[in-house]
Amino acid sequence: MSTLHLDAEALYRDLAGGVRGLLQPGAALVGIWSGGAWLAERLQRDLGLAGEPGVITSALHRDDFDKRGMAADAGQTRLPFEVEGRHIVLIDDVLYTGRTTRAVINELFDFGRPASVTLAVLVDRGGRELPIQPAYSAARVTLPPERRLALARNAAGHFSFAIREEGAAP
Amino acid sequence: MKILIRQGRVVDPATGRDEVTDIAIAAGRIVAIGAASADFHANRTLDAQGLVVAPGLVDLAVRLREPGHEHEGMLESEMAAAVAGGVTSLVCLPDTDPPLDEPGLVEMLKFRARNLNQAHVYPLGALTRGLAGEVLTEMAELTESGCVGFSQAEVPVKDTLVLHRALLYAATFGYTTWLRPQDPFLGNGVAAKGPLATRMGLTGVPVIAETIALNTIFELVRDTQARVHLCRLSSAAGIELVRRAKAEGLPVTCDVSVNHLHLTDVDIGYFNAAMRLVPPLRQQRDRDAIRAGLADGTIDALVSDHTPVDADMKTLPFAEAEPGATGLELLLALALQWGEEARRPLSETLASITTAPVGVLGEALGSLASSAGRLVAGGVADVCLFDPGERWAVEPGALRSQGKHTPFAGYQLPGRVKCTIVAGHIAHEAF
Amino acid sequence: MMLPRRNPQLNAHGELVHLLSIEGLPRAVIHQILDTAGTFLSVNDREVKKVPLLRGKSVFNLFFENSTRTRTTFEIAAKRLSADVINLDIARSSTAKGESLLDTIANLSAMHADMFVVRHGESGAPYLIAQHCAPHVHVVNAGDGRHAHPTQGLLDMYTIRHFKQDFTRLTVAIVGDIVHSRVARSDIHALTTLGVPEVRAVGPKTLVPGDLREMGVRVCHDMAEGIRGADVIIMLRLQNERMSGALLPSAGEFFKNYGLTPDKLALAKPDAIVMHPGPINRGVEIDSAVADGRQSVILPQVTFGIAVRMAVMSTIAGNTA
């Protein structure tokens, strides 16, 4: 079995460069809870953007509510700016089936009509089930379906990747 | 028909007999208790090894629902339930439709019951016409028709003057009045007043509803010297009042239901309508007092309080559900369960459902009093054979009674009736 | 000799599938519902006030007891979750007794109901319904007799959490006709579960029986003693029937002794909040000056009520029986 090593910090530096190129005047960063939100927080600072990034959760628009119910720990959407007419850059840690992105876009539209929505992700692991594409991804990998990939952040704010078997204890 | 019951453990609380021996039955009577004589040629021999051979059970509180439910075949099903439960004599309540306040109704009931050839039926007559608590019934006529006492069932007589006069009239003839002690105004509730009823938001019946009624009844008894049998005591305080009344020498007896022997208000659980009973299930202390009262003789008899209720009347919110539970087929098992828990000798346990109830009925049984509830040579052959060790699960669907609602659904209870003999005839067998 | 029975509100995994009562709910479940309610509160501020969580589901409001207010808040909550809402006002006539209830449930189940919101005049009715409806149907108790009004209890807790944050340092006084109040019972269960150290039940002996103590409250028959130093005061509605049942002589005498006036309110902490489940009887249990005063949070309670009901419905709808 081969082991995959992803250097999250190095990929973050790539992502920052890519996002810089996507920013239009007045654009806002919105991080998808939870990994995307961490990334957006750091990007906001490192890219010298004013104010706070938005945080958005897919919890209220998920398509698997019937199977999974209300998540105990789903975060809350907080968008400290007007969505109407704004260019939004969505940030996420891992893009996989695209369903979370779809749900997040629906959530975003509950707040108003953005001028545009672009997606930038740290890792695109393929396996799309919806027609969703990132404008920028720092890495592309292929993982078997039973492997879960998620961003982790330690107390010092340092990013790393955790790869787990589906269903295994964290 | 000649029947020989071989080698059963014959337990007769009235005489204290407890031995493995034979019983010979012929022409409806017990001809001999003891090693079978060689020249007794039985038509049927029942192998009673490992079984207890007891007097047929005597149940002082059964609702047959007839008159009123003839088209549902109620009398047939409930009488079958009685013998399935080992009950050979039962007292039925007068709150039928119409109530048993006319000699003709009593005679019809006795006639129909006799034709079924199962348990002996002893009706209680209504104390007042229509149970309305105003006009007395013809107690002498009703007694002649076969009533063994007079009762108001669950309907209290609100007018103390009427109650006083009813007792005075009954005392003229030495009749016993059967009363459930409950104050008509304080008794309006669906559960026992207390922390549980408060928590559940159910209207509570306080203990004083029972003790106020008891004190009133005792004063009336002192004044009239009428005999009174108190039905379905529920509280520790009430039992203590009865204890003192008996010590004083008042002519009172009392009973409790098997439901109150085992259950408390907590058993209502999540508003289980099977627990909707009158009187309501009270607290732990009250149940303990009931057990102590049975043990020390303050409480004379244990009854089933058999009350079949239609499913439609039970699948309702608790307060709207009709109170009552089926009990004929559970009387023996529940008595034995208590006996086991209290570590009482089998004979004492059986006494509360055989000889002691007969004591309550006393002279009302006439000549039968000498043999009812006991096993004596020459007496009427009313016998119950049961396996004390066999545990069985209470399955409402399997009960013969049309009343399927019991608080004990799903419980495992000890004591399976194997055979019930009434007046020398095998009325039920399940070997 | 009792057979143990699982709490009918929970499925085999301990998840909430019905909300029948606050009794027996773990503290964590209550907090989770309150947290979810917070999310929905923000939804109510958006341009699009709907989320699709209950889209395609049918919520039937079964009100055996009339209440336009409560029914309306449940209707709004269900619609904000994108559910289809059907209102059934079932008049409780004595002839329709047994038939109404279970026959109604059977008929509605045949119409593919997903959730019943039930208000009934008898304690325990929602348990009967939950027992007899199809397995996939969820039941929310909107008030049963005197027994429980769990969504009110939860929104009262949300209100307290919003204004006071820490339950473990509070003194809460509940005043009025507690023995007849399902709101009081639900509040008491919630407060004690959430760790409120002192819950007081205040009122005359006819309306506040001693055996309430066993629910974990301190019984006070003196209003001043009951209110003194309280952080939260929950006033209950006094119904007219109490006068005819020989429980109270008059509304006037009740107001004199147990009505919340500015003078009495001054005995509580200066930052105490005043709550009431509504509708309020001005001059009977509460003075207008207090009801409309700066310490009253009666109106926020109503707003929180919609979010809490959205939280309850979405939580139970997401769990399978």
Short mmCIF file of N, CA and C in Angstrom, two decimals, chain C residues 7 41 94-95 100 109 170 177 180 208 268 306:
data_model
loop_
_atom_site.label_atom_id
_atom_site.label_comp_id
_atom_site.label_asym_id
_atom_site.label_seq_id
_atom_site.Cartn_x
_atom_site.Cartn_y
_atom_site.Cartn_z
N ASN C 7 -38.03 5.13 26.70
CA ASN C 7 -38.65 6.43 26.51
C ASN C 7 -39.16 6.52 25.07
N LEU C 41 -32.63 31.28 13.97
CA LEU C 41 -32.93 32.68 14.28
C LEU C 41 -32.29 33.58 13.22
N SER C 94 -68.18 15.16 22.76
CA SER C 94 -68.14 13.88 23.48
C SER C 94 -68.50 12.72 22.57
N THR C 95 -69.33 12.95 21.57
CA THR C 95 -69.68 11.85 20.69
C THR C 95 -68.51 11.45 19.81
N SER C 100 -62.62 10.13 17.07
CA SER C 100 -61.79 11.26 16.61
C SER C 100 -60.34 10.90 16.64
N SER C 109 -52.61 9.06 8.47
CA SER C 109 -51.45 8.28 8.06
C SER C 109 -51.63 7.80 6.63
N LEU C 170 -28.38 30.73 38.33
CA LEU C 170 -29.63 31.48 38.34
C LEU C 170 -30.60 31.07 39.43
N ASP C 177 -50.67 29.79 38.55
CA ASP C 177 -51.45 28.56 38.59
C ASP C 177 -50.61 27.40 38.09
N HIS C 180 -52.17 23.62 37.35
CA HIS C 180 -52.89 23.40 36.09
C HIS C 180 -52.04 23.71 34.86
N VAL C 208 -50.55 25.77 44.11
CA VAL C 208 -49.16 25.31 44.17
C VAL C 208 -49.08 24.26 45.28
N ALA C 268 -36.85 41.59 43.07
CA ALA C 268 -35.96 40.69 42.32
C ALA C 268 -34.66 41.43 42.03
N ILE C 306 -40.49 30.75 17.15
CA ILE C 306 -40.51 30.23 15.79
C ILE C 306 -39.20 29.48 15.51
#
